[in-house]
């Protein structure tokens, strides 16, 4: 009966593990095939990363207060921080707070050292180095937030806007910035030569836990 | 602690037309007059013009007198602007030329297309491109960009020529009057007015610096030109119009498209067009910068003469004060208390290669130069000896350290050509401002620039003269 007990225990442990795996799987990153995500990057929480997106080492994507969905063809460089955090006046443990999803479109560039908390980012935007986006911003398409510009107003930035300078001056450009296809192709070839990659998820099969 | 090294904490007094107090790093030393000079008591002369982005040199005289408009645009026009570089009209950054590949039909066979390079100007800071104002991409990398022509250029040029001729005539008349009848009671305002008139019409600021009686060199070139064709330039007077263009009807009701409105700065940087809309902001050629040389006003020797090459930051002549005068720096300040004696550690650095003897003297009561000090200071009474600056001292380990008998109460440490010494400070005023002390430093200076007189006795080549400087230190606030 001891053996039976043991086998029972083992079966229970296995099923428990499977359940916890499934629960854990929902809370870890879903990286689509074709995306290049370095192991040294920190991805916490429920993050979905689209195909052809490159995440450099030391980039941080943190989904605290809700999931983050990142589209295709994005370039997230070193020390960039994309964080879905709780608003300041709400404590993390208070109940009744619905998790809001942060969506990021396609062909965006998050340059080195930038920080983005904007809940909705469209396509073809460029957030330059050390720029700081507040939580209440919404970027449409083709916007360029200049280097070291801190913007945390509560507004929707119209298309093709350029924010630059120490006074965060604005102007509208006539054409959107070009998608960085050349750079993305180059990085997708070169980065795997020097870094280990996080495992991607095949879209057809069941969810498997990604290696962190 | 890096704040103690800030240059404006230790100020040296300069005796000039105005008494100026400024850090030693900004001062010059005229070794012919053996005096400190600041930027305000020297005369500034323009050496050369250069473009800050392509670093191309434009000799000053050529830039000023060249007026021939028929030359090709590659050469400098008289506006002191670079021919190759452009400024962004939006943020005034330097524009860079970028290339794209566009398919273009082959000249031989119109059905086939080949990739040709097209160039456009782009700003890396505000992302402005030349396509924003509708300028077409050019097929050559440089030299294809033209500034738009001002429709009033001809009229303006004619007016300038007329007024220059008028000013010259007035100047000649004035000179003739002065020579013909000497009227000592001629009011000063009259002659000032004439100089002002000449300057107003752009005949050059050099006239102001001319000593009376000396020939006017800047006009010499012009007078030769005028000699060739003495014809009078007549201008038509401006015509007043009765009818003015009416404002558009929707002037008050039309909503403003804010990104299209230019800022004042953008508008005024293009004074000939002053466009109100951002779609008319064309790039302008980049303004040139100057290299200037400084000259002592008393002895007319050059104090600072930079090299001609814009890529070189060195100087042909560099008589800066830090390489002749010992520099006082603050090393550490204890907590300053009102009416309590505190010991402040200062350093003295010897910039020259021979041994320097320095004596510090406190300021006496009623010293006219001592206006800012708010504390009493006790300086060491003994003479401080500074070793010479030895460039090879770091590498020469076998050299014996020179033995100076240092009083440990006065000298804290000694390191090659630098010593640290203590002064005692008693703050006298209990107020919010900084505690300021001042004292005089007296040191010997060997003048290597003086001409070597043939001496019969064969004595020492240079004699030392003693210089005194008034130094003010700002020690920071009182901590209660």
XYZ file of C-alpha atoms in Angstrom:
692
model
C 0.000 0.000 0.000
C 2.995 2.196 0.387
C 3.808 1.815 -3.230
C 0.281 2.552 -4.220
C 0.384 5.632 -2.100
C 3.578 6.654 -3.786
C 2.176 6.154 -7.254
C -0.877 8.133 -6.264
C 1.261 10.907 -4.979
C 3.301 10.944 -8.119
C 0.204 11.103 -10.288
C -1.193 13.915 -8.226
C 2.076 15.802 -8.417
C 2.170 15.383 -12.166
C -1.330 16.667 -12.622
C -0.655 19.498 -10.259
C 2.428 20.383 -12.204
C 0.501 20.348 -15.429
C -2.089 22.666 -14.002
C 0.442 25.035 -12.582
C 2.291 24.922 -15.842
C -0.812 25.975 -17.647
C -1.377 28.763 -15.191
C 2.220 29.775 -15.421
C 2.105 29.621 -19.184
C -0.546 32.283 -19.300
C 1.670 34.562 -17.268
C 4.785 34.197 -19.350
C 5.744 35.612 -22.664
C 4.232 34.383 -25.878
C 6.825 34.965 -28.508
C 5.662 34.384 -32.058
C 7.805 32.507 -34.516
C 10.129 34.779 -36.401
C 10.673 37.122 -33.489
C 14.167 37.454 -32.129
C 14.167 37.974 -28.373
C 17.447 37.793 -26.529
C 17.700 35.849 -23.317
C 19.249 38.775 -21.473
C 16.111 40.829 -21.942
C 13.716 40.930 -19.035
C 10.151 40.086 -19.881
C 7.790 39.846 -16.968
C 4.138 39.199 -16.972
C 1.761 38.498 -19.803
C 3.518 39.723 -22.885
C 2.768 38.784 -26.467
C 5.398 39.578 -29.047
C 4.633 39.481 -32.753
C 6.704 38.090 -35.597
C 9.776 39.870 -36.949
C 10.151 41.855 -33.749
C 13.640 42.199 -32.357
C 14.180 42.657 -28.640
C 17.751 43.490 -27.724
C 19.473 42.307 -24.566
C 18.825 44.434 -21.491
C 15.499 45.591 -22.838
C 12.741 45.358 -20.288
C 9.101 44.659 -21.003
C 7.153 44.515 -17.779
C 3.443 43.801 -17.668
C 2.475 44.558 -14.098
C -0.996 45.866 -14.240
C -2.146 44.099 -17.312
C -0.986 42.319 -20.429
C 1.130 43.878 -23.170
C 0.574 43.003 -26.816
C 3.390 43.960 -29.166
C 2.828 43.762 -32.898
C 5.125 42.789 -35.726
C 8.273 44.350 -37.021
C 9.092 46.324 -33.902
C 12.591 47.138 -32.797
C 13.137 47.382 -29.060
C 16.691 48.371 -28.293
C 18.867 48.047 -25.215
C 17.705 49.465 -21.886
C 14.345 50.377 -23.320
C 11.573 49.989 -20.789
C 8.020 49.243 -21.799
C 5.980 48.978 -18.687
C 2.300 48.579 -18.040
C 2.221 49.810 -14.504
C -0.474 50.694 -12.074
C -1.589 54.298 -12.089
C -0.058 56.259 -9.282
C -3.098 56.663 -7.118
C -4.054 53.001 -7.092
C -2.294 50.547 -4.861
C -1.240 47.341 -6.557
C -3.270 45.091 -4.302
C -6.547 46.917 -4.294
C -9.426 45.029 -5.751
C -11.732 46.124 -8.468
C -8.891 47.156 -10.713
C -9.314 45.688 -14.147
C -6.165 44.858 -15.979
C -5.830 47.095 -19.030
C -4.029 45.820 -22.073
C -1.243 47.862 -23.554
C -1.151 47.532 -27.324
C 1.765 48.386 -29.519
C 1.357 48.306 -33.281
C 3.772 47.366 -36.036
C 7.057 48.821 -37.236
C 7.729 50.888 -34.153
C 11.207 51.681 -32.940
C 12.008 52.035 -29.269
C 15.507 53.417 -29.169
C 18.088 52.910 -26.480
C 17.104 53.911 -22.984
C 13.603 55.111 -23.720
C 10.703 54.521 -21.390
C 7.198 54.048 -22.601
C 4.081 53.721 -20.499
C 1.644 54.775 -23.179
C -1.308 52.434 -23.318
C -1.831 52.544 -27.024
C 0.859 52.985 -29.630
C 0.067 52.796 -33.318
C 2.328 51.975 -36.245
C 5.558 53.388 -37.583
C 6.349 55.458 -34.531
C 9.853 56.209 -33.363
C 10.550 56.816 -29.715
C 14.067 58.152 -29.587
C 16.701 57.607 -26.921
C 15.864 58.526 -23.343
C 12.412 59.717 -24.239
C 9.786 59.341 -21.582
C 6.148 58.674 -22.439
C 3.480 58.984 -19.829
C 0.651 56.603 -19.192
C -2.130 58.759 -20.536
C -0.674 59.245 -23.973
C -1.930 57.635 -27.096
C 0.312 57.652 -30.134
C -1.264 57.256 -33.547
C 0.965 56.559 -36.523
C 4.157 58.094 -37.755
C 4.928 60.027 -34.594
C 8.456 60.726 -33.534
C 9.152 61.491 -29.911
C 12.566 63.129 -29.851
C 15.488 62.262 -27.651
C 15.166 63.152 -23.965
C 11.665 64.530 -24.438
C 9.384 63.859 -21.504
C 5.783 63.879 -22.601
C 3.098 62.918 -20.138
C 0.068 64.845 -21.157
C -3.304 63.263 -21.498
C -3.859 63.417 -25.217
C -3.864 61.673 -28.520
C -0.900 62.700 -30.596
C -2.045 63.304 -34.182
C -0.383 61.485 -37.041
C 3.055 62.383 -38.285
C 3.829 64.629 -35.356
C 7.423 65.246 -34.378
C 8.152 66.249 -30.811
C 11.690 67.586 -30.444
C 13.865 69.892 -28.479
C 14.254 70.735 -24.836
C 10.932 72.541 -24.844
C 9.182 69.644 -26.559
C 8.336 71.713 -29.590
C 6.122 70.112 -32.120
C 5.803 70.101 -35.812
C 4.088 67.962 -38.378
C 6.112 66.209 -41.001
C 4.771 65.343 -44.406
C 5.735 61.703 -44.492
C 5.912 59.021 -41.862
C 9.283 57.574 -40.886
C 10.321 54.604 -42.936
C 10.096 51.149 -41.361
C 13.490 49.862 -40.405
C 13.368 46.740 -42.519
C 17.055 46.744 -43.357
C 18.036 47.076 -39.737
C 15.609 44.382 -38.661
C 16.887 41.947 -41.238
C 20.447 42.604 -40.252
C 19.732 42.133 -36.561
C 17.748 38.962 -37.078
C 20.774 37.500 -38.796
C 23.475 38.784 -36.470
C 21.959 38.641 -32.988
C 21.586 34.845 -32.849
C 25.318 34.598 -33.518
C 26.141 36.319 -30.287
C 23.206 35.780 -27.956
C 20.942 33.019 -26.894
C 17.349 33.524 -27.861
C 14.199 32.929 -25.915
C 12.117 30.117 -27.234
C 9.404 31.047 -29.584
C 5.976 29.564 -29.589
C 4.510 27.747 -32.532
C 1.085 29.172 -33.152
C -0.541 25.830 -34.048
C 0.516 23.657 -31.085
C -0.406 24.026 -27.431
C 1.219 26.594 -25.265
C 4.502 25.462 -23.804
C 6.292 27.244 -21.010
C 8.993 29.542 -22.314
C 12.447 29.444 -20.832
C 13.150 32.499 -18.706
C 33.667 68.588 -4.015
C 33.973 69.352 -7.682
C 32.105 72.542 -6.957
C 35.196 73.875 -5.237
C 37.069 73.680 -8.485
C 34.546 75.889 -10.193
C 36.475 78.692 -11.789
C 34.355 81.561 -10.566
C 35.231 80.946 -6.954
C 38.669 82.496 -7.204
C 38.733 85.895 -8.888
C 41.728 87.969 -9.851
C 41.447 91.726 -10.157
C 42.444 93.296 -13.461
C 43.463 96.931 -13.556
C 42.210 98.346 -16.788
C 39.784 101.017 -17.849
C 37.320 99.183 -15.661
C 38.276 97.129 -12.661
C 37.262 93.639 -13.612
C 37.252 90.617 -11.393
C 37.315 87.330 -13.178
C 38.842 83.868 -12.860
C 42.432 83.408 -13.942
C 41.418 80.980 -16.666
C 39.665 83.756 -18.574
C 42.483 86.289 -18.324
C 45.453 87.076 -20.479
C 48.869 88.291 -19.405
C 50.729 90.864 -21.435
C 54.360 90.083 -20.726
C 55.513 93.303 -22.296
C 53.482 95.428 -19.926
C 53.693 92.760 -17.177
C 50.026 93.140 -16.414
C 46.905 91.034 -16.438
C 44.437 91.769 -19.196
C 40.834 90.719 -19.460
C 38.669 90.383 -22.536
C 37.362 93.889 -22.060
C 40.706 95.620 -22.090
C 42.027 94.069 -25.264
C 41.006 94.779 -28.816
C 39.416 91.977 -30.780
C 40.294 91.555 -34.419
C 38.819 89.168 -36.891
C 41.408 86.771 -38.293
C 39.470 84.562 -40.618
C 36.038 83.202 -41.327
C 35.233 79.513 -41.438
C 32.191 77.337 -41.715
C 31.526 75.384 -38.502
C 30.218 72.308 -40.248
C 32.456 71.798 -43.266
C 35.404 73.663 -41.704
C 36.201 75.477 -44.889
C 38.244 78.601 -44.598
C 37.307 81.926 -46.117
C 39.955 84.608 -45.863
C 38.524 87.706 -44.322
C 39.538 90.321 -46.818
C 38.335 88.339 -49.756
C 35.035 87.654 -48.069
C 34.395 91.293 -47.406
C 35.240 92.901 -50.699
C 34.021 90.314 -53.089
C 30.922 91.715 -54.669
C 30.911 90.247 -58.094
C 27.588 88.543 -58.454
C 28.387 86.908 -61.728
C 30.616 84.336 -60.118
C 29.298 80.826 -59.701
C 27.546 79.966 -56.494
C 30.393 77.824 -55.224
C 32.264 80.885 -54.085
C 31.358 82.897 -51.100
C 28.897 85.694 -51.470
C 29.182 88.792 -49.409
C 26.806 87.608 -46.742
C 29.484 85.614 -44.898
C 27.714 82.352 -45.503
C 29.065 78.984 -46.461
C 28.346 77.788 -49.972
C 27.937 74.104 -49.150
C 26.188 73.881 -45.814
C 22.627 74.664 -44.919
C 20.737 75.392 -41.751
C 17.422 73.812 -40.992
C 14.819 76.592 -41.151
C 12.830 74.876 -38.439
C 15.335 74.220 -35.681
C 18.540 75.862 -37.030
C 20.502 72.637 -36.846
C 22.863 71.733 -39.684
C 21.197 69.906 -42.535
C 22.649 66.687 -43.854
C 22.296 65.364 -47.367
C 20.599 62.000 -47.712
C 20.206 59.819 -50.733
C 17.428 57.603 -51.919
C 17.202 55.294 -54.843
C 14.495 56.127 -57.295
C 13.721 54.276 -60.442
C 14.357 56.474 -63.455
C 14.026 55.646 -67.100
C 17.259 55.153 -69.005
C 17.922 57.870 -71.534
C 18.493 55.330 -74.290
C 15.615 53.036 -73.690
C 12.582 54.642 -72.026
C 10.938 51.332 -71.214
C 13.687 50.121 -68.887
C 14.167 51.728 -65.528
C 17.338 51.881 -63.520
C 17.968 52.999 -59.998
C 19.263 56.507 -59.788
C 20.299 58.336 -56.698
C 18.285 61.313 -55.640
C 19.476 63.616 -52.879
C 17.466 65.596 -50.410
C 18.289 67.630 -47.336
C 17.195 66.370 -43.949
C 17.570 67.555 -40.393
C 18.488 64.946 -37.845
C 17.035 66.865 -34.949
C 13.553 67.914 -35.952
C 13.172 65.585 -38.965
C 12.539 68.394 -41.402
C 13.258 67.484 -45.002
C 13.554 69.558 -48.116
C 10.540 67.725 -49.470
C 8.401 69.413 -46.825
C 8.601 72.733 -48.633
C 8.258 71.168 -52.025
C 11.909 71.311 -53.078
C 12.500 68.563 -55.600
C 15.219 66.000 -55.013
C 18.435 66.877 -56.755
C 20.624 64.533 -58.718
C 23.907 65.967 -57.424
C 24.981 65.635 -53.835
C 26.129 69.205 -53.345
C 25.813 72.428 -55.194
C 22.366 71.829 -56.529
C 20.475 73.676 -53.833
C 19.510 77.244 -54.524
C 18.109 79.783 -52.187
C 14.998 81.449 -53.518
C 15.557 84.900 -54.994
C 14.244 87.915 -53.254
C 12.249 90.051 -55.697
C 13.528 93.205 -54.033
C 17.224 92.368 -54.285
C 18.015 94.753 -57.098
C 16.364 97.716 -55.451
C 18.104 96.986 -52.149
C 21.498 96.699 -53.788
C 21.025 99.963 -55.611
C 20.029 101.681 -52.398
C 23.080 100.293 -50.613
C 25.420 101.520 -53.327
C 23.862 104.948 -53.305
C 24.145 105.342 -49.576
C 27.685 104.068 -49.479
C 28.663 106.650 -52.019
C 26.855 109.305 -50.020
C 28.602 108.324 -46.815
C 31.963 108.399 -48.481
C 31.308 111.821 -49.869
C 30.278 113.118 -46.477
C 33.371 111.670 -44.889
C 35.624 113.304 -47.419
C 33.891 116.596 -46.865
C 34.341 116.295 -43.151
C 38.016 115.530 -43.525
C 38.415 118.477 -45.826
C 36.661 120.723 -43.344
C 38.841 119.529 -40.542
C 42.028 120.153 -42.423
C 40.916 123.452 -43.900
C 39.725 125.299 -40.829
C 40.704 124.124 -37.429
C 37.890 124.937 -35.139
C 38.719 123.799 -31.666
C 35.199 124.484 -30.524
C 33.679 122.126 -33.016
C 31.181 120.191 -30.933
C 32.040 116.594 -30.348
C 28.567 115.535 -31.314
C 29.213 116.494 -34.902
C 32.192 114.227 -35.388
C 30.484 111.415 -33.557
C 27.552 111.827 -35.858
C 29.709 111.489 -38.931
C 31.330 108.343 -37.678
C 27.916 107.032 -36.896
C 26.697 107.901 -40.358
C 29.586 106.129 -41.962
C 29.099 103.089 -39.819
C 25.420 103.108 -40.536
C 25.973 102.655 -44.205
C 28.357 99.826 -43.702
C 31.761 101.166 -44.485
C 33.278 99.192 -41.670
C 33.901 99.431 -37.988
C 37.628 99.780 -38.480
C 37.169 103.498 -38.850
C 36.412 103.788 -35.183
C 39.735 102.388 -34.141
C 41.764 104.588 -36.412
C 43.935 107.083 -34.712
C 43.481 110.633 -35.963
C 45.758 111.408 -38.820
C 46.350 107.850 -39.869
C 45.248 107.003 -43.394
C 41.894 105.333 -43.672
C 42.861 101.966 -45.084
C 39.475 100.351 -45.410
C 38.272 103.028 -47.751
C 41.364 102.824 -49.886
C 40.082 99.949 -51.958
C 36.754 101.589 -52.436
C 38.188 104.895 -53.435
C 40.188 103.242 -56.172
C 37.036 101.652 -57.435
C 35.197 104.896 -57.316
C 37.998 106.504 -59.217
C 37.307 104.204 -62.107
C 33.721 105.191 -62.547
C 32.780 108.399 -60.861
C 29.260 108.356 -62.126
C 26.599 109.438 -59.750
C 24.210 106.790 -58.622
C 20.699 108.098 -58.655
C 17.850 106.333 -57.015
C 14.193 106.797 -57.541
C 12.397 107.697 -54.405
C 10.014 105.132 -53.020
C 6.476 105.576 -54.248
C 3.605 105.713 -51.816
C 0.528 103.746 -52.704
C -3.011 104.762 -51.938
C -4.562 101.363 -52.191
C -3.428 98.579 -49.942
C -4.221 94.946 -50.504
C -7.352 94.161 -48.503
C -7.332 91.435 -45.896
C -8.934 88.144 -46.907
C -12.552 87.863 -45.905
C -12.129 84.897 -43.639
C -9.270 86.503 -41.824
C -11.094 86.381 -38.506
C -13.120 83.244 -38.983
C -10.656 80.836 -40.485
C -9.354 78.340 -37.907
C -5.612 78.461 -37.455
C -3.625 75.464 -38.516
C -1.083 75.645 -35.731
C 1.652 73.430 -37.165
C 1.661 75.619 -40.234
C 2.341 78.863 -38.386
C 6.020 79.750 -38.130
C 7.487 80.922 -34.851
C 8.966 84.389 -34.538
C 12.457 83.009 -34.433
C 11.985 80.988 -37.586
C 10.490 83.984 -39.281
C 13.091 86.511 -38.295
C 16.011 84.303 -39.242
C 14.937 84.899 -42.824
C 14.464 88.650 -42.793
C 14.095 88.996 -46.531
C 11.066 86.726 -46.714
C 9.703 86.378 -43.183
C 7.343 83.601 -44.181
C 4.233 83.179 -42.107
C 3.666 79.605 -43.169
C 5.900 76.635 -42.484
C 5.566 75.448 -46.058
C 7.503 78.474 -47.232
C 10.464 78.001 -44.930
C 13.389 77.416 -47.210
C 16.811 76.432 -45.890
C 19.444 79.126 -45.741
C 23.167 78.798 -46.149
C 25.029 78.420 -42.912
C 26.538 81.478 -41.282
C 30.290 81.577 -40.907
C 32.084 81.808 -37.595
C 35.204 83.841 -36.984
C 38.592 83.218 -35.507
C 39.715 86.271 -33.623
C 42.990 87.517 -32.321
C 43.432 89.707 -29.279
C 45.753 92.652 -28.953
C 46.810 94.581 -25.869
C 45.594 98.135 -26.195
C 48.557 99.724 -24.504
C 51.512 98.109 -26.182
C 49.789 96.783 -29.315
C 51.328 93.348 -28.939
C 49.275 90.291 -29.809
C 48.033 88.350 -26.814
C 46.256 85.583 -28.608
C 46.571 84.565 -32.226
C 44.937 81.344 -33.345
C 46.127 79.171 -36.168
C 44.736 79.846 -39.562
C 43.522 76.300 -40.170
C 39.948 75.871 -38.874
C 40.620 72.265 -37.888
C 43.417 73.252 -35.561
C 42.641 74.455 -32.051
C 46.195 75.502 -31.279
C 47.495 79.031 -31.108
C 50.439 80.720 -32.715
C 50.620 83.154 -29.834
C 48.963 82.241 -26.563
C 49.746 84.543 -23.673
C 47.189 83.254 -21.228
C 47.433 84.156 -17.581
C 47.422 80.581 -16.283
C 50.794 79.936 -17.828
C 52.487 82.881 -16.143
C 50.720 83.654 -12.882
C 50.559 81.215 -9.948
C 47.009 80.024 -9.540
C 45.188 79.866 -6.232
C 42.531 77.199 -5.879
C 40.300 76.199 -3.020
C 40.893 72.675 -1.850
C 38.698 72.197 1.188
C 36.510 74.351 3.371
C 35.449 73.389 6.880
C 32.110 74.442 8.334
C 32.184 78.212 8.448
C 30.808 79.702 11.601
C 30.051 83.307 12.383
C 32.875 84.962 14.252
C 34.735 81.705 14.708
C 38.131 81.091 13.224
C 38.150 78.404 10.529
C 41.052 77.012 8.587
C 40.664 76.830 4.845
C 43.019 74.775 2.697
C 44.129 76.421 -0.523
C 46.544 75.292 -3.219
C 49.030 77.341 -5.183
C 50.299 76.062 -8.494
C 53.428 77.343 -10.174
C 53.061 77.420 -13.966
C 56.612 78.358 -14.919
C 59.706 76.213 -14.905
C 61.788 78.107 -12.417
C 61.340 78.404 -8.709
C 58.838 81.037 -7.696
C 58.662 82.830 -4.378
C 55.215 83.887 -3.320
C 54.256 86.146 -0.467
C 50.696 86.615 0.666
C 49.614 89.882 2.172
C 46.245 90.577 3.691
C 44.320 93.609 2.562
C 44.661 96.667 4.758
C 41.796 98.658 6.166
C 40.392 101.032 3.623
C 41.913 99.320 0.657
C 40.028 100.668 -2.377
C 40.198 97.311 -4.135
C 38.766 95.394 -1.230
C 35.065 95.918 -1.655
C 33.608 92.466 -1.503
C 35.165 90.742 1.430
C 32.883 89.733 4.265
C 35.423 88.046 6.503
C 38.761 88.685 8.081
C 41.596 86.583 6.827
C 44.970 85.714 8.306
C 47.395 84.630 5.620
C 50.727 82.963 6.296
C 53.394 85.591 6.767
C 56.365 83.551 5.579
C 57.368 83.418 2.002
C 56.148 80.326 0.153
C 58.518 78.708 -2.252
C 57.089 76.858 -5.237
C 59.159 74.410 -7.208
C 59.310 74.795 -10.938
C 57.042 72.879 -13.215
C 58.981 69.932 -14.443
C 57.334 68.101 -17.299
C 59.482 65.020 -16.856
C 58.946 64.719 -13.109
C 56.414 61.923 -13.473
C 58.798 59.743 -15.342
C 62.020 60.542 -13.561
C 61.952 58.384 -10.463
C 65.553 58.832 -9.529
C 65.320 62.577 -9.077
C 65.826 63.610 -5.506
C 62.922 65.496 -4.070
C 63.914 69.037 -3.398
C 64.111 69.792 0.243
C 62.152 72.851 1.217
C 61.900 73.506 4.897
C 58.164 73.663 5.233
C 56.435 74.842 8.340
C 53.718 72.202 8.931
C 51.402 74.848 10.352
C 51.449 76.700 7.089
C 52.163 74.196 4.363
C 49.892 71.158 4.353
C 51.493 69.270 1.515
C 53.815 69.733 -1.406
C 53.587 67.963 -4.706
C 55.910 68.862 -7.598
C 54.933 72.401 -8.502
C 51.961 72.689 -6.171
C 51.650 73.352 -2.466
C 48.699 73.324 -0.149
C 48.600 75.934 2.561
C 46.237 77.079 5.262
C 44.604 80.420 5.772
C 42.497 81.377 8.747
C 39.117 82.923 8.054
C 36.854 84.655 10.547
C 33.443 85.425 8.992
C 32.328 88.853 10.051
C 28.826 89.053 8.765
C 26.011 86.779 9.630
C 24.044 87.022 6.444
C 22.779 84.791 3.708
C 25.424 85.467 1.132
C 28.714 83.757 0.582
C 31.708 84.396 2.761
C 34.214 86.282 0.635
C 37.823 86.908 1.519
C 40.489 88.765 -0.370
C 44.204 89.116 -0.136
C 47.134 90.115 -2.283
C 49.617 87.715 -3.707
C 53.064 88.932 -4.593
C 55.316 86.780 -6.716
C 58.467 87.106 -8.774
C 58.244 86.970 -12.505
C 61.066 86.458 -14.915
C 60.351 88.159 -18.156
C 61.678 86.019 -20.960
C 60.248 88.276 -23.605
C 62.351 91.294 -22.807
C 65.095 91.918 -25.334
C 68.454 90.698 -24.173
C 70.565 93.727 -23.593
C 74.237 93.185 -24.032
C 75.524 93.361 -20.491
C 79.129 93.972 -19.777
C 79.229 92.310 -16.431
C 77.760 89.073 -17.676
C 75.155 88.862 -14.968
C 71.984 86.772 -14.898
C 70.111 86.905 -18.199
C 66.769 87.900 -16.753
C 65.980 89.848 -13.684
C 62.955 89.104 -11.631
C 60.300 91.689 -11.163
C 57.742 91.472 -8.455
C 54.086 91.454 -9.418
C 51.178 91.879 -7.071
C 47.681 90.647 -7.742
C 44.522 91.088 -5.765
C 42.692 87.800 -5.302
C 39.149 87.249 -4.044
C 37.819 83.910 -2.896
C 34.223 82.920 -2.473
C 34.037 80.333 0.256
C 30.385 79.508 0.426
C 27.650 80.166 2.953
C 27.926 80.184 6.691
C 26.656 77.002 8.284
C 25.104 77.925 11.585
